[in-house]
Amino acid sequence: MKTSLGLVLAALAVLTAACDFNLKSTRRFRLPQGNADNGKAAFVALNCTTCHTVTGVDLPKPTVEPTAVVGLGGEVARLRTYGDLLTSIIHPTHALSEKMNPLAVKAAGTSPMPVVNDRMTVTQMVDLVTFLQPRYRQLPPPVEWYYPL
Ligand code: HEC
């Protein structure tokens, strides 16, 4: 009897861990389909172009110092999901970009990117992500480093 109770408890522990029940989980979070053209317009309207260029898109030139410009899109080691981009936009300090100079990130501690949450509509946010997400392309993995010939 003792053993079976132990087994049940162990099984329960495994099951609970497997469920990974977490009230902060964003697993079932889905955005509605956005509009990329409107996203481009929002990108200009919200002054994102002050600091950013976007690969393959004709936009007003950034006005910050050239070293402070952060290019969005293009070839990256890790593709950006909707979740990554949303987090970057509405919670910039949480996900400091791999593109920013690591020393600058360390020195700043927070992202220099302004929070526009009180000015941006939800529709603009969805459209911005729809505009930006397909601009990223994944770099092929450096296979030859792992399998030298
Ligand atoms: C004052 C300059 C500045 C402005 C204005 C700005 N950003 Fe940024 N942004 C940054 C910097 C610096 C980074 C890199 C550090 C970081 O990830 O926070 C960044 C990172 C990002 C990233 C993540 C990039 C990646 O490849 O992971 C996205 C997406 C982004 N910004 C979107 C926007 C959008 C959309 C706007 C307009 C609403 C905007 N930014 C306005 C400076 C700015």
PDB file of N, CA and C in Angstrom, residues 21-118:
ATOM      1  N   PHE A  21       2.142  23.930 -15.809  1.00  0.00           N
ATOM      2  CA  PHE A  21       1.046  24.861 -15.638  1.00  0.00           C
ATOM      3  C   PHE A  21       1.562  26.175 -15.076  1.00  0.00           C
ATOM      4  N   ASN A  22       1.374  27.222 -15.827  1.00  0.00           N
ATOM      5  CA  ASN A  22       1.949  28.501 -15.451  1.00  0.00           C
ATOM      6  C   ASN A  22       0.968  29.584 -15.876  1.00  0.00           C
ATOM      7  N   LEU A  23       0.462  30.333 -14.909  1.00  0.00           N
ATOM      8  CA  LEU A  23      -0.553  31.339 -15.234  1.00  0.00           C
ATOM      9  C   LEU A  23       0.007  32.471 -16.086  1.00  0.00           C
ATOM     10  N   LYS A  24       1.324  32.601 -16.154  1.00  0.00           N
ATOM     11  CA  LYS A  24       1.898  33.642 -17.010  1.00  0.00           C
ATOM     12  C   LYS A  24       2.227  33.106 -18.398  1.00  0.00           C
ATOM     13  N   SER A  25       1.867  31.850 -18.659  1.00  0.00           N
ATOM     14  CA  SER A  25       2.180  31.248 -19.952  1.00  0.00           C
ATOM     15  C   SER A  25       1.496  32.027 -21.080  1.00  0.00           C
ATOM     16  N   THR A  26       2.212  32.205 -22.192  1.00  0.00           N
ATOM     17  CA  THR A  26       1.619  32.874 -23.352  1.00  0.00           C
ATOM     18  C   THR A  26       1.344  31.853 -24.450  1.00  0.00           C
ATOM     19  N   ARG A  27       1.301  30.571 -24.086  1.00  0.00           N
ATOM     20  CA  ARG A  27       1.188  29.517 -25.104  1.00  0.00           C
ATOM     21  C   ARG A  27      -0.034  29.646 -25.995  1.00  0.00           C
ATOM     22  N   ARG A  28      -1.167  30.044 -25.472  1.00  0.00           N
ATOM     23  CA  ARG A  28      -2.362  30.118 -26.317  1.00  0.00           C
ATOM     24  C   ARG A  28      -2.623  31.538 -26.798  1.00  0.00           C
ATOM     25  N   PHE A  29      -1.604  32.381 -26.703  1.00  0.00           N
ATOM     26  CA  PHE A  29      -1.733  33.768 -27.142  1.00  0.00           C
ATOM     27  C   PHE A  29      -1.598  33.836 -28.659  1.00  0.00           C
ATOM     28  N   ARG A  30      -2.594  34.376 -29.329  1.00  0.00           N
ATOM     29  CA  ARG A  30      -2.534  34.500 -30.791  1.00  0.00           C
ATOM     30  C   ARG A  30      -2.924  35.910 -31.192  1.00  0.00           C
ATOM     31  N   LEU A  31      -2.189  36.471 -32.129  1.00  0.00           N
ATOM     32  CA  LEU A  31      -2.540  37.786 -32.656  1.00  0.00           C
ATOM     33  C   LEU A  31      -3.451  37.615 -33.859  1.00  0.00           C
ATOM     34  N   PRO A  32      -4.359  38.570 -34.086  1.00  0.00           N
ATOM     35  CA  PRO A  32      -5.128  38.516 -35.330  1.00  0.00           C
ATOM     36  C   PRO A  32      -4.200  38.857 -36.500  1.00  0.00           C
ATOM     37  N   GLN A  33      -4.628  38.558 -37.716  1.00  0.00           N
ATOM     38  CA  GLN A  33      -3.837  38.889 -38.891  1.00  0.00           C
ATOM     39  C   GLN A  33      -3.727  40.406 -39.030  1.00  0.00           C
ATOM     40  N   GLY A  34      -2.520  40.910 -39.189  1.00  0.00           N
ATOM     41  CA  GLY A  34      -2.333  42.344 -39.349  1.00  0.00           C
ATOM     42  C   GLY A  34      -2.151  42.724 -40.806  1.00  0.00           C
ATOM     43  N   ASN A  35      -1.867  44.006 -41.026  1.00  0.00           N
ATOM     44  CA  ASN A  35      -1.683  44.528 -42.381  1.00  0.00           C
ATOM     45  C   ASN A  35      -0.283  45.152 -42.470  1.00  0.00           C
ATOM     46  N   ALA A  36       0.557  44.567 -43.332  1.00  0.00           N
ATOM     47  CA  ALA A  36       1.960  44.988 -43.402  1.00  0.00           C
ATOM     48  C   ALA A  36       2.110  46.441 -43.886  1.00  0.00           C
ATOM     49  N   ASP A  37       1.257  46.859 -44.841  1.00  0.00           N
ATOM     50  CA  ASP A  37       1.357  48.244 -45.340  1.00  0.00           C
ATOM     51  C   ASP A  37       1.032  49.242 -44.232  1.00  0.00           C
ATOM     52  N   ASN A  38      -0.019  48.923 -43.466  1.00  0.00           N
ATOM     53  CA  ASN A  38      -0.359  49.799 -42.340  1.00  0.00           C
ATOM     54  C   ASN A  38       0.738  49.757 -41.282  1.00  0.00           C
ATOM     55  N   GLY A  39       1.395  48.609 -41.162  1.00  0.00           N
ATOM     56  CA  GLY A  39       2.505  48.483 -40.215  1.00  0.00           C
ATOM     57  C   GLY A  39       3.657  49.389 -40.605  1.00  0.00           C
ATOM     58  N   LYS A  40       3.924  49.464 -41.891  1.00  0.00           N
ATOM     59  CA  LYS A  40       4.979  50.359 -42.383  1.00  0.00           C
ATOM     60  C   LYS A  40       4.607  51.804 -42.060  1.00  0.00           C
ATOM     61  N   ALA A  41       3.343  52.158 -42.292  1.00  0.00           N
ATOM     62  CA  ALA A  41       2.881  53.521 -41.998  1.00  0.00           C
ATOM     63  C   ALA A  41       3.010  53.824 -40.505  1.00  0.00           C
ATOM     64  N   ALA A  42       2.662  52.844 -39.667  1.00  0.00           N
ATOM     65  CA  ALA A  42       2.762  53.035 -38.216  1.00  0.00           C
ATOM     66  C   ALA A  42       4.221  53.194 -37.803  1.00  0.00           C
ATOM     67  N   PHE A  43       5.100  52.466 -38.475  1.00  0.00           N
ATOM     68  CA  PHE A  43       6.532  52.522 -38.180  1.00  0.00           C
ATOM     69  C   PHE A  43       7.063  53.941 -38.390  1.00  0.00           C
ATOM     70  N   VAL A  44       6.554  54.591 -39.429  1.00  0.00           N
ATOM     71  CA  VAL A  44       6.951  55.980 -39.701  1.00  0.00           C
ATOM     72  C   VAL A  44       6.246  56.916 -38.716  1.00  0.00           C
ATOM     73  N   ALA A  45       4.927  56.714 -38.531  1.00  0.00           N
ATOM     74  CA  ALA A  45       4.135  57.615 -37.681  1.00  0.00           C
ATOM     75  C   ALA A  45       4.626  57.617 -36.240  1.00  0.00           C
ATOM     76  N   LEU A  46       5.106  56.465 -35.759  1.00  0.00           N
ATOM     77  CA  LEU A  46       5.552  56.374 -34.365  1.00  0.00           C
ATOM     78  C   LEU A  46       7.048  56.697 -34.220  1.00  0.00           C
ATOM     79  N   ASN A  47       7.630  57.219 -35.299  1.00  0.00           N
ATOM     80  CA  ASN A  47       9.038  57.649 -35.291  1.00  0.00           C
ATOM     81  C   ASN A  47      10.033  56.531 -35.038  1.00  0.00           C
ATOM     82  N   CYS A  48       9.677  55.321 -35.397  1.00  0.00           N
ATOM     83  CA  CYS A  48      10.623  54.204 -35.245  1.00  0.00           C
ATOM     84  C   CYS A  48      11.818  54.409 -36.175  1.00  0.00           C
ATOM     85  N   THR A  49      11.596  55.155 -37.252  1.00  0.00           N
ATOM     86  CA  THR A  49      12.664  55.384 -38.224  1.00  0.00           C
ATOM     87  C   THR A  49      13.757  56.307 -37.681  1.00  0.00           C
ATOM     88  N   THR A  50      13.525  56.953 -36.538  1.00  0.00           N
ATOM     89  CA  THR A  50      14.576  57.769 -35.917  1.00  0.00           C
ATOM     90  C   THR A  50      15.824  56.917 -35.695  1.00  0.00           C
ATOM     91  N   CYS A  51      15.612  55.665 -35.284  1.00  0.00           N
ATOM     92  CA  CYS A  51      16.736  54.794 -34.907  1.00  0.00           C
ATOM     93  C   CYS A  51      16.884  53.553 -35.784  1.00  0.00           C
ATOM     94  N   HIS A  52      15.850  53.216 -36.559  1.00  0.00           N
ATOM     95  CA  HIS A  52      15.887  51.932 -37.268  1.00  0.00           C
ATOM     96  C   HIS A  52      15.837  52.048 -38.778  1.00  0.00           C
ATOM     97  N   THR A  53      16.587  51.171 -39.418  1.00  0.00           N
ATOM     98  CA  THR A  53      16.378  50.881 -40.830  1.00  0.00           C
ATOM     99  C   THR A  53      15.727  49.501 -40.872  1.00  0.00           C
ATOM    100  N   VAL A  54      15.067  49.175 -41.972  1.00  0.00           N
ATOM    101  CA  VAL A  54      14.472  47.847 -42.126  1.00  0.00           C
ATOM    102  C   VAL A  54      14.952  47.281 -43.462  1.00  0.00           C
ATOM    103  N   THR A  55      15.566  46.118 -43.415  1.00  0.00           N
ATOM    104  CA  THR A  55      16.134  45.499 -44.617  1.00  0.00           C
ATOM    105  C   THR A  55      15.122  45.445 -45.758  1.00  0.00           C
ATOM    106  N   GLY A  56      15.518  45.998 -46.894  1.00  0.00           N
ATOM    107  CA  GLY A  56      14.694  45.904 -48.096  1.00  0.00           C
ATOM    108  C   GLY A  56      13.515  46.851 -48.132  1.00  0.00           C
ATOM    109  N   VAL A  57      13.420  47.790 -47.199  1.00  0.00           N
ATOM    110  CA  VAL A  57      12.281  48.702 -47.195  1.00  0.00           C
ATOM    111  C   VAL A  57      12.783  50.135 -47.275  1.00  0.00           C
ATOM    112  N   ASP A  58      12.155  50.907 -48.169  1.00  0.00           N
ATOM    113  CA  ASP A  58      12.521  52.302 -48.351  1.00  0.00           C
ATOM    114  C   ASP A  58      11.787  53.145 -47.304  1.00  0.00           C
ATOM    115  N   LEU A  59      12.548  53.748 -46.388  1.00  0.00           N
ATOM    116  CA  LEU A  59      11.964  54.500 -45.268  1.00  0.00           C
ATOM    117  C   LEU A  59      12.751  55.786 -45.062  1.00  0.00           C
ATOM    118  N   PRO A  60      12.170  56.761 -44.342  1.00  0.00           N
ATOM    119  CA  PRO A  60      12.953  57.948 -43.991  1.00  0.00           C
ATOM    120  C   PRO A  60      14.225  57.533 -43.247  1.00  0.00           C
ATOM    121  N   LYS A  61      15.322  58.230 -43.529  1.00  0.00           N
ATOM    122  CA  LYS A  61      16.618  57.852 -42.926  1.00  0.00           C
ATOM    123  C   LYS A  61      16.628  58.130 -41.422  1.00  0.00           C
ATOM    124  N   PRO A  62      17.320  57.258 -40.649  1.00  0.00           N
ATOM    125  CA  PRO A  62      17.456  57.508 -39.206  1.00  0.00           C
ATOM    126  C   PRO A  62      18.172  58.828 -38.954  1.00  0.00           C
ATOM    127  N   THR A  63      17.868  59.447 -37.831  1.00  0.00           N
ATOM    128  CA  THR A  63      18.484  60.740 -37.513  1.00  0.00           C
ATOM    129  C   THR A  63      19.474  60.630 -36.355  1.00  0.00           C
ATOM    130  N   VAL A  64      19.529  59.459 -35.693  1.00  0.00           N
ATOM    131  CA  VAL A  64      20.525  59.301 -34.622  1.00  0.00           C
ATOM    132  C   VAL A  64      21.906  59.063 -35.251  1.00  0.00           C
ATOM    133  N   GLU A  65      22.938  59.134 -34.413  1.00  0.00           N
ATOM    134  CA  GLU A  65      24.293  58.875 -34.910  1.00  0.00           C
ATOM    135  C   GLU A  65      24.327  57.513 -35.586  1.00  0.00           C
ATOM    136  N   PRO A  66      25.132  57.389 -36.645  1.00  0.00           N
ATOM    137  CA  PRO A  66      25.175  56.111 -37.377  1.00  0.00           C
ATOM    138  C   PRO A  66      25.451  54.906 -36.467  1.00  0.00           C
ATOM    139  N   THR A  67      26.266  55.070 -35.434  1.00  0.00           N
ATOM    140  CA  THR A  67      26.581  53.934 -34.564  1.00  0.00           C
ATOM    141  C   THR A  67      25.383  53.522 -33.703  1.00  0.00           C
ATOM    142  N   ALA A  68      24.399  54.421 -33.551  1.00  0.00           N
ATOM    143  CA  ALA A  68      23.236  54.111 -32.717  1.00  0.00           C
ATOM    144  C   ALA A  68      22.095  53.503 -33.531  1.00  0.00           C
ATOM    145  N   VAL A  69      22.271  53.456 -34.870  1.00  0.00           N
ATOM    146  CA  VAL A  69      21.211  52.907 -35.716  1.00  0.00           C
ATOM    147  C   VAL A  69      21.163  51.387 -35.553  1.00  0.00           C
ATOM    148  N   VAL A  70      19.961  50.857 -35.361  1.00  0.00           N
ATOM    149  CA  VAL A  70      19.788  49.402 -35.250  1.00  0.00           C
ATOM    150  C   VAL A  70      18.973  48.943 -36.464  1.00  0.00           C
ATOM    151  N   GLY A  71      19.602  48.117 -37.291  1.00  0.00           N
ATOM    152  CA  GLY A  71      18.913  47.592 -38.472  1.00  0.00           C
ATOM    153  C   GLY A  71      17.970  46.476 -38.070  1.00  0.00           C
ATOM    154  N   LEU A  72      16.737  46.532 -38.552  1.00  0.00           N
ATOM    155  CA  LEU A  72      15.780  45.455 -38.277  1.00  0.00           C
ATOM    156  C   LEU A  72      15.667  44.592 -39.528  1.00  0.00           C
ATOM    157  N   GLY A  73      15.401  43.304 -39.334  1.00  0.00           N
ATOM    158  CA  GLY A  73      15.299  42.384 -40.453  1.00  0.00           C
ATOM    159  C   GLY A  73      16.671  41.941 -40.905  1.00  0.00           C
ATOM    160  N   GLY A  74      16.711  41.301 -42.073  1.00  0.00           N
ATOM    161  CA  GLY A  74      17.975  40.800 -42.591  1.00  0.00           C
ATOM    162  C   GLY A  74      18.298  39.433 -42.018  1.00  0.00           C
ATOM    163  N   GLU A  75      19.544  39.027 -42.224  1.00  0.00           N
ATOM    164  CA  GLU A  75      19.939  37.674 -41.822  1.00  0.00           C
ATOM    165  C   GLU A  75      20.346  37.651 -40.364  1.00  0.00           C
ATOM    166  N   VAL A  76      19.721  36.792 -39.607  1.00  0.00           N
ATOM    167  CA  VAL A  76      20.008  36.690 -38.176  1.00  0.00           C
ATOM    168  C   VAL A  76      20.222  35.226 -37.797  1.00  0.00           C
ATOM    169  N   ALA A  77      20.940  35.017 -36.713  1.00  0.00           N
ATOM    170  CA  ALA A  77      21.220  33.652 -36.272  1.00  0.00           C
ATOM    171  C   ALA A  77      19.938  33.001 -35.742  1.00  0.00           C
ATOM    172  N   ARG A  78      19.074  33.843 -35.152  1.00  0.00           N
ATOM    173  CA  ARG A  78      17.844  33.301 -34.560  1.00  0.00           C
ATOM    174  C   ARG A  78      16.669  34.101 -35.103  1.00  0.00           C
ATOM    175  N   LEU A  79      15.750  33.416 -35.779  1.00  0.00           N
ATOM    176  CA  LEU A  79      14.585  34.116 -36.337  1.00  0.00           C
ATOM    177  C   LEU A  79      13.758  34.739 -35.224  1.00  0.00           C
ATOM    178  N   ARG A  80      13.109  35.860 -35.518  1.00  0.00           N
ATOM    179  CA  ARG A  80      12.260  36.513 -34.520  1.00  0.00           C
ATOM    180  C   ARG A  80      10.830  36.015 -34.679  1.00  0.00           C
ATOM    181  N   THR A  81      10.263  35.500 -33.604  1.00  0.00           N
ATOM    182  CA  THR A  81       8.859  35.102 -33.628  1.00  0.00           C
ATOM    183  C   THR A  81       8.017  36.345 -33.354  1.00  0.00           C
ATOM    184  N   TYR A  82       6.696  36.185 -33.529  1.00  0.00           N
ATOM    185  CA  TYR A  82       5.788  37.267 -33.163  1.00  0.00           C
ATOM    186  C   TYR A  82       6.038  37.670 -31.716  1.00  0.00           C
ATOM    187  N   GLY A  83       6.204  36.649 -30.856  1.00  0.00           N
ATOM    188  CA  GLY A  83       6.409  36.920 -29.433  1.00  0.00           C
ATOM    189  C   GLY A  83       7.667  37.731 -29.188  1.00  0.00           C
ATOM    190  N   ASP A  84       8.745  37.392 -29.902  1.00  0.00           N
ATOM    191  CA  ASP A  84      10.005  38.136 -29.745  1.00  0.00           C
ATOM    192  C   ASP A  84       9.804  39.601 -30.125  1.00  0.00           C
ATOM    193  N   LEU A  85       9.156  39.807 -31.279  1.00  0.00           N
ATOM    194  CA  LEU A  85       9.011  41.182 -31.769  1.00  0.00           C
ATOM    195  C   LEU A  85       8.077  41.983 -30.880  1.00  0.00           C
ATOM    196  N   LEU A  86       6.974  41.356 -30.467  1.00  0.00           N
ATOM    197  CA  LEU A  86       6.046  42.046 -29.562  1.00  0.00           C
ATOM    198  C   LEU A  86       6.762  42.466 -28.290  1.00  0.00           C
ATOM    199  N   THR A  87       7.538  41.538 -27.732  1.00  0.00           N
ATOM    200  CA  THR A  87       8.256  41.841 -26.492  1.00  0.00           C
ATOM    201  C   THR A  87       9.233  42.976 -26.740  1.00  0.00           C
ATOM    202  N   SER A  88       9.947  42.932 -27.864  1.00  0.00           N
ATOM    203  CA  SER A  88      10.900  44.005 -28.173  1.00  0.00           C
ATOM    204  C   SER A  88      10.203  45.357 -28.241  1.00  0.00           C
ATOM    205  N   ILE A  89       8.972  45.362 -28.768  1.00  0.00           N
ATOM    206  CA  ILE A  89       8.278  46.633 -28.968  1.00  0.00           C
ATOM    207  C   ILE A  89       7.615  47.133 -27.685  1.00  0.00           C
ATOM    208  N   ILE A  90       6.906  46.251 -26.971  1.00  0.00           N
ATOM    209  CA  ILE A  90       6.164  46.769 -25.811  1.00  0.00           C
ATOM    210  C   ILE A  90       6.919  46.645 -24.503  1.00  0.00           C
ATOM    211  N   HIS A  91       8.061  45.940 -24.521  1.00  0.00           N
ATOM    212  CA  HIS A  91       8.848  45.773 -23.290  1.00  0.00           C
ATOM    213  C   HIS A  91      10.331  45.736 -23.681  1.00  0.00           C
ATOM    214  N   PRO A  92      10.827  46.855 -24.238  1.00  0.00           N
ATOM    215  CA  PRO A  92      12.145  46.838 -24.897  1.00  0.00           C
ATOM    216  C   PRO A  92      13.287  46.374 -24.002  1.00  0.00           C
ATOM    217  N   THR A  93      13.229  46.701 -22.740  1.00  0.00           N
ATOM    218  CA  THR A  93      14.366  46.365 -21.888  1.00  0.00           C
ATOM    219  C   THR A  93      14.461  44.864 -21.621  1.00  0.00           C
ATOM    220  N   HIS A  94      13.340  44.156 -21.783  1.00  0.00           N
ATOM    221  CA  HIS A  94      13.369  42.715 -21.513  1.00  0.00           C
ATOM    222  C   HIS A  94      14.265  41.972 -22.499  1.00  0.00           C
ATOM    223  N   ALA A  95      14.227  42.395 -23.751  1.00  0.00           N
ATOM    224  CA  ALA A  95      14.939  41.641 -24.784  1.00  0.00           C
ATOM    225  C   ALA A  95      15.900  42.550 -25.524  1.00  0.00           C
ATOM    226  N   LEU A  96      17.019  42.843 -24.930  1.00  0.00           N
ATOM    227  CA  LEU A  96      17.991  43.679 -25.622  1.00  0.00           C
ATOM    228  C   LEU A  96      18.522  42.891 -26.820  1.00  0.00           C
ATOM    229  N   SER A  97      18.573  43.564 -27.932  1.00  0.00           N
ATOM    230  CA  SER A  97      18.859  42.889 -29.193  1.00  0.00           C
ATOM    231  C   SER A  97      20.288  42.367 -29.290  1.00  0.00           C
ATOM    232  N   GLU A  98      20.402  41.237 -30.014  1.00  0.00           N
ATOM    233  CA  GLU A  98      21.736  40.687 -30.284  1.00  0.00           C
ATOM    234  C   GLU A  98      22.524  41.625 -31.196  1.00  0.00           C
ATOM    235  N   LYS A  99      21.789  42.552 -31.849  1.00  0.00           N
ATOM    236  CA  LYS A  99      22.454  43.442 -32.801  1.00  0.00           C
ATOM    237  C   LYS A  99      23.111  44.628 -32.118  1.00  0.00           C
ATOM    238  N   MET A 100      22.720  44.877 -30.868  1.00  0.00           N
ATOM    239  CA  MET A 100      23.288  46.040 -30.194  1.00  0.00           C
ATOM    240  C   MET A 100      24.645  45.663 -29.630  1.00  0.00           C
ATOM    241  N   ASN A 101      25.549  46.607 -29.663  1.00  0.00           N
ATOM    242  CA  ASN A 101      26.865  46.381 -29.104  1.00  0.00           C
ATOM    243  C   ASN A 101      26.724  45.911 -27.647  1.00  0.00           C
ATOM    244  N   PRO A 102      27.257  44.712 -27.304  1.00  0.00           N
ATOM    245  CA  PRO A 102      27.058  44.169 -25.951  1.00  0.00           C
ATOM    246  C   PRO A 102      27.568  45.114 -24.864  1.00  0.00           C
ATOM    247  N   LEU A 103      28.611  45.854 -25.172  1.00  0.00           N
ATOM    248  CA  LEU A 103      29.136  46.790 -24.169  1.00  0.00           C
ATOM    249  C   LEU A 103      28.137  47.911 -23.916  1.00  0.00           C
ATOM    250  N   ALA A 104      27.502  48.353 -24.990  1.00  0.00           N
ATOM    251  CA  ALA A 104      26.504  49.422 -24.853  1.00  0.00           C
ATOM    252  C   ALA A 104      25.315  48.917 -24.047  1.00  0.00           C
ATOM    253  N   VAL A 105      24.919  47.653 -24.279  1.00  0.00           N
ATOM    254  CA  VAL A 105      23.803  47.071 -23.529  1.00  0.00           C
ATOM    255  C   VAL A 105      24.152  47.030 -22.051  1.00  0.00           C
ATOM    256  N   LYS A 106      25.385  46.583 -21.775  1.00  0.00           N
ATOM    257  CA  LYS A 106      25.814  46.447 -20.387  1.00  0.00           C
ATOM    258  C   LYS A 106      25.846  47.819 -19.698  1.00  0.00           C
ATOM    259  N   ALA A 107      26.348  48.784 -20.431  1.00  0.00           N
ATOM    260  CA  ALA A 107      26.470  50.119 -19.855  1.00  0.00           C
ATOM    261  C   ALA A 107      25.094  50.727 -19.617  1.00  0.00           C
ATOM    262  N   ALA A 108      24.188  50.521 -20.583  1.00  0.00           N
ATOM    263  CA  ALA A 108      22.878  51.156 -20.480  1.00  0.00           C
ATOM    264  C   ALA A 108      22.000  50.449 -19.440  1.00  0.00           C
ATOM    265  N   GLY A 109      22.035  49.097 -19.438  1.00  0.00           N
ATOM    266  CA  GLY A 109      21.194  48.345 -18.506  1.00  0.00           C
ATOM    267  C   GLY A 109      19.755  48.314 -18.977  1.00  0.00           C
ATOM    268  N   THR A 110      19.285  49.380 -19.556  1.00  0.00           N
ATOM    269  CA  THR A 110      17.946  49.406 -20.122  1.00  0.00           C
ATOM    270  C   THR A 110      18.083  49.740 -21.599  1.00  0.00           C
ATOM    271  N   SER A 111      17.020  49.463 -22.348  1.00  0.00           N
ATOM    272  CA  SER A 111      17.077  49.767 -23.775  1.00  0.00           C
ATOM    273  C   SER A 111      16.897  51.262 -23.994  1.00  0.00           C
ATOM    274  N   PRO A 112      17.650  51.844 -24.925  1.00  0.00           N
ATOM    275  CA  PRO A 112      17.436  53.256 -25.256  1.00  0.00           C
ATOM    276  C   PRO A 112      16.137  53.468 -26.025  1.00  0.00           C
ATOM    277  N   MET A 113      15.510  52.366 -26.390  1.00  0.00           N
ATOM    278  CA  MET A 113      14.286  52.465 -27.190  1.00  0.00           C
ATOM    279  C   MET A 113      13.134  52.975 -26.330  1.00  0.00           C
ATOM    280  N   PRO A 114      12.443  54.024 -26.801  1.00  0.00           N
ATOM    281  CA  PRO A 114      11.348  54.571 -25.993  1.00  0.00           C
ATOM    282  C   PRO A 114      10.145  53.620 -25.967  1.00  0.00           C
ATOM    283  N   VAL A 115       9.401  53.640 -24.883  1.00  0.00           N
ATOM    284  CA  VAL A 115       8.184  52.836 -24.780  1.00  0.00           C
ATOM    285  C   VAL A 115       7.033  53.666 -25.361  1.00  0.00           C
ATOM    286  N   VAL A 116       6.366  53.121 -26.358  1.00  0.00           N
ATOM    287  CA  VAL A 116       5.294  53.875 -27.030  1.00  0.00           C
ATOM    288  C   VAL A 116       3.916  53.321 -26.675  1.00  0.00           C
ATOM    289  N   ASN A 117       3.877  52.497 -25.619  1.00  0.00           N
ATOM    290  CA  ASN A 117       2.631  51.795 -25.276  1.00  0.00           C
ATOM    291  C   ASN A 117       1.429  52.704 -25.072  1.00  0.00           C
ATOM    292  N   ASP A 118       1.654  53.942 -24.639  1.00  0.00           N
ATOM    293  CA  ASP A 118       0.520  54.833 -24.408  1.00  0.00           C
ATOM    294  C   ASP A 118       0.124  55.617 -25.665  1.00  0.00           C
TER     295      ASP A 118
END
